[in-house]
Short mmCIF file of C-alpha atoms in Angstrom, two decimals:
data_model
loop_
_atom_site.label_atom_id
_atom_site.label_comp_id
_atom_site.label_asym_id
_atom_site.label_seq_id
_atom_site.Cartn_x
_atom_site.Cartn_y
_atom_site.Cartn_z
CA UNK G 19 -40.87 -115.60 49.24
CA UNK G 20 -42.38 -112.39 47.71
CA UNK G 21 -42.63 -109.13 49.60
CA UNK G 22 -40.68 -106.66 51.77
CA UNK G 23 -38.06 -108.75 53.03
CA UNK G 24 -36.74 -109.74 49.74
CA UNK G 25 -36.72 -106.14 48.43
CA UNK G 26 -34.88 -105.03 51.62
CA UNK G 27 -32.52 -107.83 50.61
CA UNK G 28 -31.18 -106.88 47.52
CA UNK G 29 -31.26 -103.32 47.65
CA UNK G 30 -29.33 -103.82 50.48
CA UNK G 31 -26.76 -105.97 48.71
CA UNK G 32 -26.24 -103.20 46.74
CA UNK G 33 -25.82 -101.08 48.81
CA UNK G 34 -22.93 -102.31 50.43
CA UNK G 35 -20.80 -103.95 47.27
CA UNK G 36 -22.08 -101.32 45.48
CA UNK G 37 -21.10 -98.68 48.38
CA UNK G 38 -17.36 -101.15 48.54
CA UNK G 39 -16.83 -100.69 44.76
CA UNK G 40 -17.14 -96.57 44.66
CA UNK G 41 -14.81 -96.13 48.18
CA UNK G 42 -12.36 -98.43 46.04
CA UNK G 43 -12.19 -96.36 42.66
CA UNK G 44 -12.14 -93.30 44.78
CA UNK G 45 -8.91 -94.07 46.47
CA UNK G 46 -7.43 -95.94 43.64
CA UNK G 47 -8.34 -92.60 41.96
CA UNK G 48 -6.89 -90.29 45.01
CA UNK G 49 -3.93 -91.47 45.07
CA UNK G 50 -2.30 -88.98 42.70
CA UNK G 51 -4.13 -86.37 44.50
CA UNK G 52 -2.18 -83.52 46.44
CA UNK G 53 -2.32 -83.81 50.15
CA UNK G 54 -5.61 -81.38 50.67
CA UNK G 55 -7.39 -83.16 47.85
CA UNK G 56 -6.71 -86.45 48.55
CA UNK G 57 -8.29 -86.09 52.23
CA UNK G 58 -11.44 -84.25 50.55
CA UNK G 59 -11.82 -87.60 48.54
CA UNK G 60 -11.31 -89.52 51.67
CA UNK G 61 -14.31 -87.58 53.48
CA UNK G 62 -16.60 -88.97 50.54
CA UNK G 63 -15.69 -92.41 50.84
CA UNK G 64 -16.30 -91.74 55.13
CA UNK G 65 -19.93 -90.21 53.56
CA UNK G 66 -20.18 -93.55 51.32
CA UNK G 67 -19.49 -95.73 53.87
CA UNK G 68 -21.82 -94.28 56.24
CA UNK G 69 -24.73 -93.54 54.67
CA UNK G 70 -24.87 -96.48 51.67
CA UNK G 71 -22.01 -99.26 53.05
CA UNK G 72 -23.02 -99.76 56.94
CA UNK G 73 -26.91 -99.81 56.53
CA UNK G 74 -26.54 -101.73 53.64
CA UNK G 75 -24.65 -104.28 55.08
CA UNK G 76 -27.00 -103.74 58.56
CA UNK G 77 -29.98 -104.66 55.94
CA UNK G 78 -28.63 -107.60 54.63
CA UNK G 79 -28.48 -109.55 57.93
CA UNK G 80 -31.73 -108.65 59.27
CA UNK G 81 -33.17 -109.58 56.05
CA UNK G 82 -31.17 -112.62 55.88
CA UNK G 83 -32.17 -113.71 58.68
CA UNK G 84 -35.90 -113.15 58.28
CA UNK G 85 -35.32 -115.17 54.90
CA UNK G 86 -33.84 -117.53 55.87
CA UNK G 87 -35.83 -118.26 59.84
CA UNK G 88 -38.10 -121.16 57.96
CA UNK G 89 -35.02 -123.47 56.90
CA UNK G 90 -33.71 -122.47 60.31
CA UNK G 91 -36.79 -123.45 61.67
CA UNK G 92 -36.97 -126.75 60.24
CA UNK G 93 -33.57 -127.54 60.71
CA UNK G 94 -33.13 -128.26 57.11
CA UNK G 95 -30.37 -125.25 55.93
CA UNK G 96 -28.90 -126.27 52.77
CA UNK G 97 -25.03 -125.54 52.06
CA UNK G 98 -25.55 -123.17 49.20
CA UNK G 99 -27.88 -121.24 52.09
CA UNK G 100 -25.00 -121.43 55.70
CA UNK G 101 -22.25 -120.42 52.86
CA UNK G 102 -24.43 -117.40 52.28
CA UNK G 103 -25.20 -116.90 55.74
CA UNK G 104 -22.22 -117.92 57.08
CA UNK G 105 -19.65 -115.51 54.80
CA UNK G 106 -22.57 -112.67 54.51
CA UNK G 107 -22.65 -112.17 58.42
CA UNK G 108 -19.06 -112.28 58.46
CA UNK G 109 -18.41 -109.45 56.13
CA UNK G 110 -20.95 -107.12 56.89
CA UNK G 111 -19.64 -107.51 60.53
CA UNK G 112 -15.95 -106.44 59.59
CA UNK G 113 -17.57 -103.97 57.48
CA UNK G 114 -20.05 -102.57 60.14
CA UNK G 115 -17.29 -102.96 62.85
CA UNK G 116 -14.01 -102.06 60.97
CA UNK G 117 -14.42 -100.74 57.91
CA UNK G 118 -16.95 -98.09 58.31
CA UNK G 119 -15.24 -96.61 61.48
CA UNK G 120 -11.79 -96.22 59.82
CA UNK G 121 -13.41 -94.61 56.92
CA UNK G 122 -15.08 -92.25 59.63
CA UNK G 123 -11.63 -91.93 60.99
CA UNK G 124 -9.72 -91.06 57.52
CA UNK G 125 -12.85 -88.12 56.83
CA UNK G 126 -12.11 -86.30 59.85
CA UNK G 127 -8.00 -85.85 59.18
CA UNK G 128 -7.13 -82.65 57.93
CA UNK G 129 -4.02 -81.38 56.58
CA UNK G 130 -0.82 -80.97 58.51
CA UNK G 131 0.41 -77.64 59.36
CA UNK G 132 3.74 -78.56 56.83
CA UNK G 133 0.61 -79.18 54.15
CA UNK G 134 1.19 -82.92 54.30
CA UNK G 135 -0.83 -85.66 54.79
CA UNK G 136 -1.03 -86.29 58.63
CA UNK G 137 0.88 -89.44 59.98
CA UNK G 138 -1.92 -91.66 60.75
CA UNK G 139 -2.90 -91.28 57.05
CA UNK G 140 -0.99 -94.16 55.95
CA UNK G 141 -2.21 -96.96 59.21
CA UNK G 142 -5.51 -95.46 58.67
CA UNK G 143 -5.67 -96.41 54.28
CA UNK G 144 -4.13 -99.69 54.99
CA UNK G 145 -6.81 -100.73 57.56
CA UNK G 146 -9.21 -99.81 55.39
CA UNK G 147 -8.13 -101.52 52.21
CA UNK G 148 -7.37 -104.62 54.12
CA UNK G 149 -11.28 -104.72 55.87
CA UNK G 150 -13.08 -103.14 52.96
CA UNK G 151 -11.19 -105.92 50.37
CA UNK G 152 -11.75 -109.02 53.24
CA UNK G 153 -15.60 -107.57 53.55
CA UNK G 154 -16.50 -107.25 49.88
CA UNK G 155 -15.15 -110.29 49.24
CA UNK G 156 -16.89 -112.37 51.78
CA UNK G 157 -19.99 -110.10 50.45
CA UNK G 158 -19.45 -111.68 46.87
CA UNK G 159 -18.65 -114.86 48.28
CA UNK G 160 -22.31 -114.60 49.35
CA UNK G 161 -23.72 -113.43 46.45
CA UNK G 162 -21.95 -116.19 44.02
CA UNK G 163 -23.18 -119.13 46.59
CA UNK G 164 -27.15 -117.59 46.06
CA UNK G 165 -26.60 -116.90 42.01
CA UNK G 166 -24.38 -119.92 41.11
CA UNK G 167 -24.40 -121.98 43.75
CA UNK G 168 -28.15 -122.24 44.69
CA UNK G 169 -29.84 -125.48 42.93
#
């Protein structure tokens, strides 16, 4: 199928692992950041996952399911196709429901008044390590069952 839908696809593919792989080698990168620094590099990742993550991921499931509404419709989905669909809606939901909001979260700490990194830092980074890592790799779970999988 030719047109919009595919387009709106795979830009929005990238989008999100593309969105996943820059909040990860930001906060790989942030960690030997002082305190003041390191939450400046934790608003950009909240600015990455709002503006490129969470519609990306928001794209790819309304365009997946535009694409793939004539196997539905026939009843005849292949597996390469519900792997897809089936790991694809799963991530971008933890990374529409989860990730983006604790990256929102981590953007809007600030300094504490002793100039260290406020308590719910640490909570905060591990929630979204643990979603952002289970989402991108149910998003590449996706991709690898259309590339490699698809016959």
């Amino acid at each position: 199928m030719h047109g919009l839908w595919p387009l709106v696809h795979e830009v929005g593919v990238i989008l999100w692992l593309g969105g996943g792989l820059a909040t990860m080698v930001l906060g790989v990168a942030a960690k030997q950041f002082a305190a003041g620094e390191r939450l400046a590099a934790y608003r950009l990742t909240s600015a990455i996952q709002r503006i490129l993550l969470g519609p990306g991921a928001a794209a790819v499931v309304l365009s997946g399911v535009v694409l793939a509404s004539p196997y539905m419709k026939e009843g005849t989905v292949p597996g390469w196709l519900m792997l897809m669909m089936v790991s694809g809606i799963l991530g971008a939901l933890i990374a529409i429901g989860v990730t983006v909001p604790t990256a929102a979260r981590l953007g809007r700490l600030e300094v504490d008044p002793r100039g260290e990194l406020p308590e719910s830092f640490a909570g905060l980074r591990k929630r979204l390590v643990l979603s952002g890592s289970i989402s991108g790799g149910l998003g590449f779970i996706a991709l690898v069952a259309a590339t490699v999988l698809r016959s």
